[in-house]
mmCIF file of C-alpha atoms in Angstrom:
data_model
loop_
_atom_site.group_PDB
_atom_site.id
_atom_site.type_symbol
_atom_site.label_atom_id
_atom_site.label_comp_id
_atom_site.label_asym_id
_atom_site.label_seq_id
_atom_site.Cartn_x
_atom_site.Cartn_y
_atom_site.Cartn_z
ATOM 1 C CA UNK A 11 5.148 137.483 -45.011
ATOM 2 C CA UNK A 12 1.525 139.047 -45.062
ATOM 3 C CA UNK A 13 -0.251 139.822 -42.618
ATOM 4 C CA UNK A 14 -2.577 136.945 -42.700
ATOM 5 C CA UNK A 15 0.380 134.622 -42.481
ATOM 6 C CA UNK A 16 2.181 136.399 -39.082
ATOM 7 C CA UNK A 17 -1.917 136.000 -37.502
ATOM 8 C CA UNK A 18 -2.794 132.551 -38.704
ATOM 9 C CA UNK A 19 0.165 130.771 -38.273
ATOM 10 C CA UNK A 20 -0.818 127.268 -36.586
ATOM 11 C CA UNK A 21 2.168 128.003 -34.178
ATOM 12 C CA UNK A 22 0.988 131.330 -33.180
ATOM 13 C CA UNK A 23 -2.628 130.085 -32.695
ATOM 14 C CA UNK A 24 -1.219 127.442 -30.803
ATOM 15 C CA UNK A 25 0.556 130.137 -28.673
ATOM 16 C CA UNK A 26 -2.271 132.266 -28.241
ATOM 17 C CA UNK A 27 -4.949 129.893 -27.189
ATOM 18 C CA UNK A 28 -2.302 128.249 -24.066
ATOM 19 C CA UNK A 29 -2.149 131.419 -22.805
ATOM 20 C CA UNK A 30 -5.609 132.128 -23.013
ATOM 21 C CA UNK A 31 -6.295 128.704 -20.909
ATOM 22 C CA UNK A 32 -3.914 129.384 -18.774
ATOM 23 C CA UNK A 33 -3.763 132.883 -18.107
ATOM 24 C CA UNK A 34 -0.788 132.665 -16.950
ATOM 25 C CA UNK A 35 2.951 133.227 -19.054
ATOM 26 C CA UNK A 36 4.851 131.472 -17.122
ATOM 27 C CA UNK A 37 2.904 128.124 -17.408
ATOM 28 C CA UNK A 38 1.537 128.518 -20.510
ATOM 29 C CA UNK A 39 5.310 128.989 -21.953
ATOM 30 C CA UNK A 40 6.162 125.285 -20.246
ATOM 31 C CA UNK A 41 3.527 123.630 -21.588
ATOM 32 C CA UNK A 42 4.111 124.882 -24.699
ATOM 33 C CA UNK A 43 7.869 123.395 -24.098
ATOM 34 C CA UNK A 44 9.595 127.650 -24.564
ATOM 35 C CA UNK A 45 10.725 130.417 -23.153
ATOM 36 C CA UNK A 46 8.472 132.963 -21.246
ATOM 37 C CA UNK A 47 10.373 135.793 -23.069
ATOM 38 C CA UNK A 48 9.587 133.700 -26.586
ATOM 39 C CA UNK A 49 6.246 133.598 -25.564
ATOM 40 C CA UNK A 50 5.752 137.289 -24.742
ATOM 41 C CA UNK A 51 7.693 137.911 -27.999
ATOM 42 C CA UNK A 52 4.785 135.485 -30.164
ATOM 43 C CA UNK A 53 2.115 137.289 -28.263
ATOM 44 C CA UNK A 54 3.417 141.191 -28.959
ATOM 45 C CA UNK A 55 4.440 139.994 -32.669
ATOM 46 C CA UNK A 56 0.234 138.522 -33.081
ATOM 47 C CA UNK A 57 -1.173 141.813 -31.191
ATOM 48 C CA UNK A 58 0.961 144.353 -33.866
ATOM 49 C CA UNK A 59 -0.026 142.226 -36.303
ATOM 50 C CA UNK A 60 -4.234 142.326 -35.789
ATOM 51 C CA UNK A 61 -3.306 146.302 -34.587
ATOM 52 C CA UNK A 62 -4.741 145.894 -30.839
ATOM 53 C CA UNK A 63 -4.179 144.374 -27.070
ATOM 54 C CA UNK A 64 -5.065 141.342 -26.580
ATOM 55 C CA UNK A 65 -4.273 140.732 -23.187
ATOM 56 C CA UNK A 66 -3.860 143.157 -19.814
ATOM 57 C CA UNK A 67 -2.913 142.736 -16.629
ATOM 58 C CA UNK A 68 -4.787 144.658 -13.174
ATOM 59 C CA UNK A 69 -1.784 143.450 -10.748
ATOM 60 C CA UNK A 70 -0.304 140.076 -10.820
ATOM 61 C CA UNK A 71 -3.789 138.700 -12.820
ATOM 62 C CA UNK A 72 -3.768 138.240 -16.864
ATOM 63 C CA UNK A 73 -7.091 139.274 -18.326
ATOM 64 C CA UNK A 74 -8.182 139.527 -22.345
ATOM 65 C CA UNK A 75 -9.256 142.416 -24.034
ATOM 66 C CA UNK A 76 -12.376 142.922 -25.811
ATOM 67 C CA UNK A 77 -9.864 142.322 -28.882
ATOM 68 C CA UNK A 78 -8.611 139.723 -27.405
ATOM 69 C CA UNK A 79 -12.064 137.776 -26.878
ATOM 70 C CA UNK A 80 -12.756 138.446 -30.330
ATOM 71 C CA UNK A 81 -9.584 136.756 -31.476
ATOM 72 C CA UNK A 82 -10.425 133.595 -28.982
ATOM 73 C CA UNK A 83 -13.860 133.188 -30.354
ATOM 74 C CA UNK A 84 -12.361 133.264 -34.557
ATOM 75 C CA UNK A 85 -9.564 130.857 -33.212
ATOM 76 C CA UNK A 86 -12.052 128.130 -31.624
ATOM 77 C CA UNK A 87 -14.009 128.922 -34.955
ATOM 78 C CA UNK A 88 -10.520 128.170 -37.120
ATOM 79 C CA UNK A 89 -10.040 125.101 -35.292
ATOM 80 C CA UNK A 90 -13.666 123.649 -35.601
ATOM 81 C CA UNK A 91 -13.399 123.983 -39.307
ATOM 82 C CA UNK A 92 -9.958 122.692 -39.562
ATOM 83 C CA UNK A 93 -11.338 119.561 -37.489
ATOM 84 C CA UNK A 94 -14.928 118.957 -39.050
ATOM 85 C CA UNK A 95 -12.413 119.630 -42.719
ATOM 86 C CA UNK A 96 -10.178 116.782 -41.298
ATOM 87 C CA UNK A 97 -13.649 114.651 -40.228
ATOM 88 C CA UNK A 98 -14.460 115.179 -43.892
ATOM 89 C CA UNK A 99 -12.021 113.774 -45.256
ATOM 90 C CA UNK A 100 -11.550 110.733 -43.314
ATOM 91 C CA UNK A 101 -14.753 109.481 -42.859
ATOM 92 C CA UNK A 102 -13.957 107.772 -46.541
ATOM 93 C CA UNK A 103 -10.451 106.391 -45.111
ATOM 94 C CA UNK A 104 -10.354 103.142 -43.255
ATOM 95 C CA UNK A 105 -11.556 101.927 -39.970
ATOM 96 C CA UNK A 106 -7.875 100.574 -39.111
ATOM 97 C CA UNK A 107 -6.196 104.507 -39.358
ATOM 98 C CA UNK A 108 -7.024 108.011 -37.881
ATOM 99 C CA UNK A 109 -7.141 109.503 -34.519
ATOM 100 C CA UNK A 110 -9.676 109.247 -31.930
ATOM 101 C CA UNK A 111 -9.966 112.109 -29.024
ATOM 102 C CA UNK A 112 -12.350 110.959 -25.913
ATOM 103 C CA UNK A 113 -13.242 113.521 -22.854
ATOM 104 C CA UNK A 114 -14.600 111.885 -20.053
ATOM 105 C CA UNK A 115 -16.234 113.696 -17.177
ATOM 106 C CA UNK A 116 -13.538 113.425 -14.421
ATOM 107 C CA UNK A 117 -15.874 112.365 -11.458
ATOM 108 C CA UNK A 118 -16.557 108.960 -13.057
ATOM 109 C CA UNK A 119 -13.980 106.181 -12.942
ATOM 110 C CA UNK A 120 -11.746 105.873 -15.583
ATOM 111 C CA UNK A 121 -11.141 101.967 -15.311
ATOM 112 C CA UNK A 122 -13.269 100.436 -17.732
ATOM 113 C CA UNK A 123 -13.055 102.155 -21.100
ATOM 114 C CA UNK A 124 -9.210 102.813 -20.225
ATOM 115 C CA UNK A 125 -8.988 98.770 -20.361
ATOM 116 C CA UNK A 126 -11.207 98.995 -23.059
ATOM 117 C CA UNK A 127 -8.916 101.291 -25.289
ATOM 118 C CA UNK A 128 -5.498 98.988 -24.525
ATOM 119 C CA UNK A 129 -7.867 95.955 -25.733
ATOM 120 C CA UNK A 130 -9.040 98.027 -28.904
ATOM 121 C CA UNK A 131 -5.278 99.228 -29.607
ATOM 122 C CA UNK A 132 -4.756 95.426 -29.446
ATOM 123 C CA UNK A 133 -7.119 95.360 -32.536
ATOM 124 C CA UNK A 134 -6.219 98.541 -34.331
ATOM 125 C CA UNK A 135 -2.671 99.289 -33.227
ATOM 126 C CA UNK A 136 -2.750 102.500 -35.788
ATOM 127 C CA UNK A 137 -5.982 104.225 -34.473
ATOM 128 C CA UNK A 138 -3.792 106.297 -31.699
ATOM 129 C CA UNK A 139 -6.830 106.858 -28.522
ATOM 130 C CA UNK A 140 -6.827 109.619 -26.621
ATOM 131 C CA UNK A 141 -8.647 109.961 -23.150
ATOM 132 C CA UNK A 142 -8.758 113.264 -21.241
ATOM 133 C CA UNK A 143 -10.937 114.012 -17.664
ATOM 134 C CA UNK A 144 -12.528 116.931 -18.082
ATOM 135 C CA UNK A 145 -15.215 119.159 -15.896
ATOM 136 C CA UNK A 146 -18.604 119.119 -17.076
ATOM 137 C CA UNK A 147 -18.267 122.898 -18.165
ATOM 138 C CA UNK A 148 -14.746 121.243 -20.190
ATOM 139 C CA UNK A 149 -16.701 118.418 -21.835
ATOM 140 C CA UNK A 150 -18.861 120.975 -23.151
ATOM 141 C CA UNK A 151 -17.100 123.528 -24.385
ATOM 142 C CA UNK A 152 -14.849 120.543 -26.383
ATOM 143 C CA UNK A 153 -18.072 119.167 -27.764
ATOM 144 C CA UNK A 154 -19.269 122.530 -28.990
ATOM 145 C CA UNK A 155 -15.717 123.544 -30.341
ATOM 146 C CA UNK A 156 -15.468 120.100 -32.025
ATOM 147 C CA UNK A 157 -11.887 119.563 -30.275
ATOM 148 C CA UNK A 158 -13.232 115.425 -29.165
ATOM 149 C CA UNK A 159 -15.199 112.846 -30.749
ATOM 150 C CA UNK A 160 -16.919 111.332 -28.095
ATOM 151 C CA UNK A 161 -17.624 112.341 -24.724
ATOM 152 C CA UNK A 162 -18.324 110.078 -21.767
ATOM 153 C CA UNK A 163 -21.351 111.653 -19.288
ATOM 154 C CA UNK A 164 -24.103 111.585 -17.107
ATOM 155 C CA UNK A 165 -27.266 112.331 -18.357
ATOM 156 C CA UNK A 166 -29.795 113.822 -18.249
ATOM 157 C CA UNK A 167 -28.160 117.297 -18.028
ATOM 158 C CA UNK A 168 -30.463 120.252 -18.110
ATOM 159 C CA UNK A 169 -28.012 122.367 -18.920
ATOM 160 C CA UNK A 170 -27.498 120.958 -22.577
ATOM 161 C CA UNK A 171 -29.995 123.101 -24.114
ATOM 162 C CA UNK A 172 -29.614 122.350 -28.148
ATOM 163 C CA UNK A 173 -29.737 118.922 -28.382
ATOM 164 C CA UNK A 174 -30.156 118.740 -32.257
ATOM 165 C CA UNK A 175 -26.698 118.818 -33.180
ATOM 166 C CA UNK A 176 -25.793 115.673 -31.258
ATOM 167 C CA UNK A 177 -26.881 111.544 -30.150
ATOM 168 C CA UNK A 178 -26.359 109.874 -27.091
ATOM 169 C CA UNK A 179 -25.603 106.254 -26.479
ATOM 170 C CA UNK A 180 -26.128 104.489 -23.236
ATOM 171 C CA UNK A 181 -23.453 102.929 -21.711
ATOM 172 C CA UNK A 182 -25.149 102.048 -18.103
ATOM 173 C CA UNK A 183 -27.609 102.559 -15.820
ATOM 174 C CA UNK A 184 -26.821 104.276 -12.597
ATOM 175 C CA UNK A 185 -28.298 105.231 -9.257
ATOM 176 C CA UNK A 186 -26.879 107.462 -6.412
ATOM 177 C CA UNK A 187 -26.492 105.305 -3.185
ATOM 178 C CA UNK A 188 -26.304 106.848 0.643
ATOM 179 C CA UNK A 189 -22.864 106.195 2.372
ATOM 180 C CA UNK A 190 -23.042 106.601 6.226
ATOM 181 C CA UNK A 191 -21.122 104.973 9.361
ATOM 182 C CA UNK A 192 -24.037 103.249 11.354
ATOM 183 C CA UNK A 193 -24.826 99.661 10.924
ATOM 184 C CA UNK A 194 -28.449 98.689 10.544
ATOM 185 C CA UNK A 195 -30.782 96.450 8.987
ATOM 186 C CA UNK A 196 -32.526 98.875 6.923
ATOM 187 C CA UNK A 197 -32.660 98.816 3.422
ATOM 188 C CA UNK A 198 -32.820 102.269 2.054
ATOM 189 C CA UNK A 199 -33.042 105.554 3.377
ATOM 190 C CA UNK A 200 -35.454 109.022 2.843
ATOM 191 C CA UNK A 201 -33.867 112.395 1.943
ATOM 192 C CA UNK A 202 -34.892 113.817 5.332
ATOM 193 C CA UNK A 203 -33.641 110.700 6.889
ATOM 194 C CA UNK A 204 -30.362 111.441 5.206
ATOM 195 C CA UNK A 205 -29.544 114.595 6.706
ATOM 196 C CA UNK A 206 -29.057 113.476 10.261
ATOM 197 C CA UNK A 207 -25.023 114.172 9.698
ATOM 198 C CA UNK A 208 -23.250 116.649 7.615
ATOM 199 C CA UNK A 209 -22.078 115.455 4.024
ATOM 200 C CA UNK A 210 -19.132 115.644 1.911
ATOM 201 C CA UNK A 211 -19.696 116.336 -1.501
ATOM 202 C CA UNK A 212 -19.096 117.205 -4.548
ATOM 203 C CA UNK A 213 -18.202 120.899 -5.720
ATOM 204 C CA UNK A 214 -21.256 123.008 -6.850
ATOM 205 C CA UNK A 215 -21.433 123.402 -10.527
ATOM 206 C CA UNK A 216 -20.519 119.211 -10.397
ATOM 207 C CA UNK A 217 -23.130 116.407 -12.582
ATOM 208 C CA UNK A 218 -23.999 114.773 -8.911
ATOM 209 C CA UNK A 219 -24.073 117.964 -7.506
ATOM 210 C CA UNK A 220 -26.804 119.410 -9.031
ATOM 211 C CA UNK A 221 -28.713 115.759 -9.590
ATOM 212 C CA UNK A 222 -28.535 115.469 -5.927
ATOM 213 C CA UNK A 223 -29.870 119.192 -5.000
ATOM 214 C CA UNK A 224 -32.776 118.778 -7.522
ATOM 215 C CA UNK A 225 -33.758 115.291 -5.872
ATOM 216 C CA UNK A 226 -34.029 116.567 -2.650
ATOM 217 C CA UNK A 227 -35.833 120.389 -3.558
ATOM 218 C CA UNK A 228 -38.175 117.842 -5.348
ATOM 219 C CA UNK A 229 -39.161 116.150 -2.112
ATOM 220 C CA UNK A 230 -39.086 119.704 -0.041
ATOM 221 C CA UNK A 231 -36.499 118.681 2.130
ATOM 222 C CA UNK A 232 -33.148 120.982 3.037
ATOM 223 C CA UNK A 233 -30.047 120.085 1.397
ATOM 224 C CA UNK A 234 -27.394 118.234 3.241
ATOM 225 C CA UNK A 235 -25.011 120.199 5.158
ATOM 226 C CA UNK A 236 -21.528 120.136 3.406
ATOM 227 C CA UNK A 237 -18.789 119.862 5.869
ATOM 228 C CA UNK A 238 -16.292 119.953 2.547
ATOM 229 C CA UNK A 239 -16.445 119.286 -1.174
ATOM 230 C CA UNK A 240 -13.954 117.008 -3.724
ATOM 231 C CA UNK A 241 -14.439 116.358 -7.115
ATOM 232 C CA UNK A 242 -13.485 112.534 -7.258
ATOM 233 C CA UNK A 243 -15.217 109.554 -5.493
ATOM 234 C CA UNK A 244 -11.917 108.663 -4.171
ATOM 235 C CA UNK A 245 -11.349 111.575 -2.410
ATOM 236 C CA UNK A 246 -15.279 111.842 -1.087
ATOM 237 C CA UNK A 247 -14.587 107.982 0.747
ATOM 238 C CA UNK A 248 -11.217 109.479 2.097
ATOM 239 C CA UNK A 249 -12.803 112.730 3.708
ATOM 240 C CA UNK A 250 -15.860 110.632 5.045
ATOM 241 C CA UNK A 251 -13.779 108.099 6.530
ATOM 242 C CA UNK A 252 -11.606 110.257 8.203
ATOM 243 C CA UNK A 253 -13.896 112.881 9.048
ATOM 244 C CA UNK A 254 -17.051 110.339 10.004
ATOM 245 C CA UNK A 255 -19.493 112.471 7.692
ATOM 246 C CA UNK A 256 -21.949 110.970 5.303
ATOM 247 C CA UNK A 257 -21.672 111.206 1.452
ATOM 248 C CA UNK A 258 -23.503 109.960 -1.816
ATOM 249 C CA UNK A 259 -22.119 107.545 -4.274
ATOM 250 C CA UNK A 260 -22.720 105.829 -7.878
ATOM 251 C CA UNK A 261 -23.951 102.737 -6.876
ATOM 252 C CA UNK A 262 -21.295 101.060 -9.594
ATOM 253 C CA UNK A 263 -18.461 102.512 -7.767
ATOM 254 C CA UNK A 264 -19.278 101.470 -4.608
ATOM 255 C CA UNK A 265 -20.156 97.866 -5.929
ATOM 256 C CA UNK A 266 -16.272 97.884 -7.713
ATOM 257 C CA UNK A 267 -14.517 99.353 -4.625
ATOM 258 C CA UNK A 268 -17.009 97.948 -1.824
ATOM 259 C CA UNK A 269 -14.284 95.759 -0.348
ATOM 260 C CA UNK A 270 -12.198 98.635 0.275
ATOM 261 C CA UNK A 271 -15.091 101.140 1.403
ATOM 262 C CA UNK A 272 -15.734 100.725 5.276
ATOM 263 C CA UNK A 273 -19.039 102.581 5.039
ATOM 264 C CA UNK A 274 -22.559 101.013 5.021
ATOM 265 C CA UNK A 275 -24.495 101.776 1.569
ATOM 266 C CA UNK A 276 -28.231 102.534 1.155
ATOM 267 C CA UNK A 277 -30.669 103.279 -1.866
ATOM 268 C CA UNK A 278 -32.891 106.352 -1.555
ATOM 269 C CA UNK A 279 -36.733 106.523 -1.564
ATOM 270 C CA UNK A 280 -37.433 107.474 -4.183
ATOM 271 C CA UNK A 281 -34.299 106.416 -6.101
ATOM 272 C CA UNK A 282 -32.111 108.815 -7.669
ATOM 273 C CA UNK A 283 -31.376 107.305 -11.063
ATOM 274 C CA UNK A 284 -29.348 108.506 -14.380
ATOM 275 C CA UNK A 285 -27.217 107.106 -16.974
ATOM 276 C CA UNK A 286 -23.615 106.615 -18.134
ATOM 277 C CA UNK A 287 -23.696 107.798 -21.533
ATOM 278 C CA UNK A 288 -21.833 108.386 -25.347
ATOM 279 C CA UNK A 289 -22.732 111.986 -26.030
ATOM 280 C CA UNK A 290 -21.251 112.769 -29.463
ATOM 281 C CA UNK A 291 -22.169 115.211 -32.434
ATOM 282 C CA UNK A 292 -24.491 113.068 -34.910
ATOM 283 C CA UNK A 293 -22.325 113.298 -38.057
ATOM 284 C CA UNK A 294 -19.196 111.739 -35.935
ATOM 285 C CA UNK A 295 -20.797 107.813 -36.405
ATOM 286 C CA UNK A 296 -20.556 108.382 -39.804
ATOM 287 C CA UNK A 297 -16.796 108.362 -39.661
ATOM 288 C CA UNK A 298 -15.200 104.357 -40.062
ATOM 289 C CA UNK A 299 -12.996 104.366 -36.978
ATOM 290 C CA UNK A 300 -15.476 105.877 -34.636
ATOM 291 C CA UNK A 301 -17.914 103.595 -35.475
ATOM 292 C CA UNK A 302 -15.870 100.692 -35.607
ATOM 293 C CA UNK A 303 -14.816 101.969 -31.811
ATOM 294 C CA UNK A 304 -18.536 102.300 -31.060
ATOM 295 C CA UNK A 305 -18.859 98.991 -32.115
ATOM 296 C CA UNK A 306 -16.303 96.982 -30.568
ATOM 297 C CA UNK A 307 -16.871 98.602 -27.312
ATOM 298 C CA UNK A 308 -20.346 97.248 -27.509
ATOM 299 C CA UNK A 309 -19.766 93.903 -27.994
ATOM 300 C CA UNK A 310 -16.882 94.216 -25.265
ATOM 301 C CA UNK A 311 -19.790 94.478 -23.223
ATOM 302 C CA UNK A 312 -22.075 92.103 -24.519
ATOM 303 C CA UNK A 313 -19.165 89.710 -23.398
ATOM 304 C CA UNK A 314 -19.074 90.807 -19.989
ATOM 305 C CA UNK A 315 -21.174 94.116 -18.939
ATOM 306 C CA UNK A 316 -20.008 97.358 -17.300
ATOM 307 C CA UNK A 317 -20.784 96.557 -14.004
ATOM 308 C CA UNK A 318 -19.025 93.217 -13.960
ATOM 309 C CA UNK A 319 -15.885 94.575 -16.130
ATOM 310 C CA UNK A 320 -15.788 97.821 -13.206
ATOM 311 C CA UNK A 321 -16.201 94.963 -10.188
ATOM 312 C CA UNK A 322 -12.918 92.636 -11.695
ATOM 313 C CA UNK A 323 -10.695 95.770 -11.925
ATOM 314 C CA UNK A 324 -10.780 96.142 -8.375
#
């Protein structure tokens, strides 16, 4: 076996890169379905092979080496050519075959394009659909690595700074929507008006996070006060429930859940308004199943649109 076999092995890749999102041996070796000891073994046999440490530990904490960041950044590069190689040479093979690999950010509900892929499979039981939630900083590095087709967003995001590369399609129109306790008559609310209670929100780094501290630095009010931070809606209506705090909400989840919510909603003035969106790299739509999913999810919504389709699942 040469050398370049014992490095660039698919299983040893495989190997390497679950540790390396893990950091951890132990739970990197059960994902992986091994042995830690097998594991270790893969790892030492790849490091004498490439003739440096890839990995070190400072106590109980796994870190990589320079070597071993090098080796991280060729892998993701291996992988994005085996994928755009495999894009290649399916985007001549039918619509009705293939694979199809969605990440979705995980703070938006999941409800309607998860019905929307059991209808599709309906259509095209051999396209296999895959749907993973992701963190924004996830969905990005899987766009840029070319490990998922189409990614499911907020926009605008500032911090997508090279736009060329990829297209956007709108899926809906959204607005943020104040969640408090008191009853009243009013029909929206101001950002310095909002902060009469503490919030719960989401964590920093989070989409609605940052769209929510740039809309109120914009009107030169303080930020809410954050009495504590989740990263799904769900767990946002539990904490303000139970804790009688305030919170902010996509106006389309509270419209699907609203029965269940027993908190009073409000608009802001000014709104706070962004989109649902496709994100995906251009050359993708030129591949037959994609586009045929593109498709069909469109005119699943010209049938019955988002808002209505979110409102029935609930």
């Amino acid at each position: 076996m040469t050398k370049q076999d014992q490095i660039f092995s698919s299983k040893t890749l495989s190997y390497f890169l679950q540790l390396t999102e893990t950091m951890n041996y132990t739970q990197a070796a059960q994902l992986l379905g091994i042995t830690q000891p097998a594991l270790t073994q893969q790892i030492k046999k790849l490091e004498h092979a490439v003739g440096a440490q890839l990995f070190y530990s400072v106590g109980k904490k796994l870190h990589l080496s320079e070597a071993g960041k090098t080796m991280l950044v060729t892998v993701k590069q291996i992988y994005s050519l085996l994928n755009e190689a495999t894009d290649a040479i399916q985007q001549d093979s039918s619509a009705d075959r293939g694979k199809i690999t969605i990440g979705m950010l995980s703070s938006i509900d999941s409800s309607v394009i998860g019905n929307f892929i059991s209808h599709y499979y309906n259509l095209h039981p051999n396209v296999e659909v895959s749907l993973y939630m992701f963190s924004r900083k996830e969905i990005w590095d899987s766009l840029e690595n070319n490990q998922i087709d189409l990614a499911i967003m907020y926009l605008p995001d500032e911090n997508i700074k090279n736009w060329h590369p990829y297209a956007s399609k709108k899926i809906n129109d959204e607005s943020l929507l104040f969640l408090h306790h008191a009853h009243t008559n009013r029909t929206s609310i101001t950002f310095k008006e909002a902060l009469a209670n503490p919030w719960v929100t989401y964590p920093k780094g989070y989409y609605l996070e940052q769209l929510i501290e740039e809309a109120f630095r914009n009107q030169m009010v303080d930020l809410p006060k954050s009495a504590a931070s989740f990263s799904t809606p769900f767990q946002l209506i539990r904490f303000a429930k139970q804790s009688n705090v305030d919170t902010a909400l996509p106006a389309s989840f509270y419209c699907s859940h609203r029965d269940s919510i027993d908190l009073e909603a409000l608009p802001f003035t000014p709104a706070i308004n962004f989109e649902l969106s496709f994100v995906y790299r251009k050359d993708k739509i030129t591949i037959p199943r994609i586009s045929s999913f593109m498709q069909a999810f469109d005119k699943y919504l010209t049938v019955k649109d988002y808002n209505t389709r979110l409102y029935e699942e609930f």
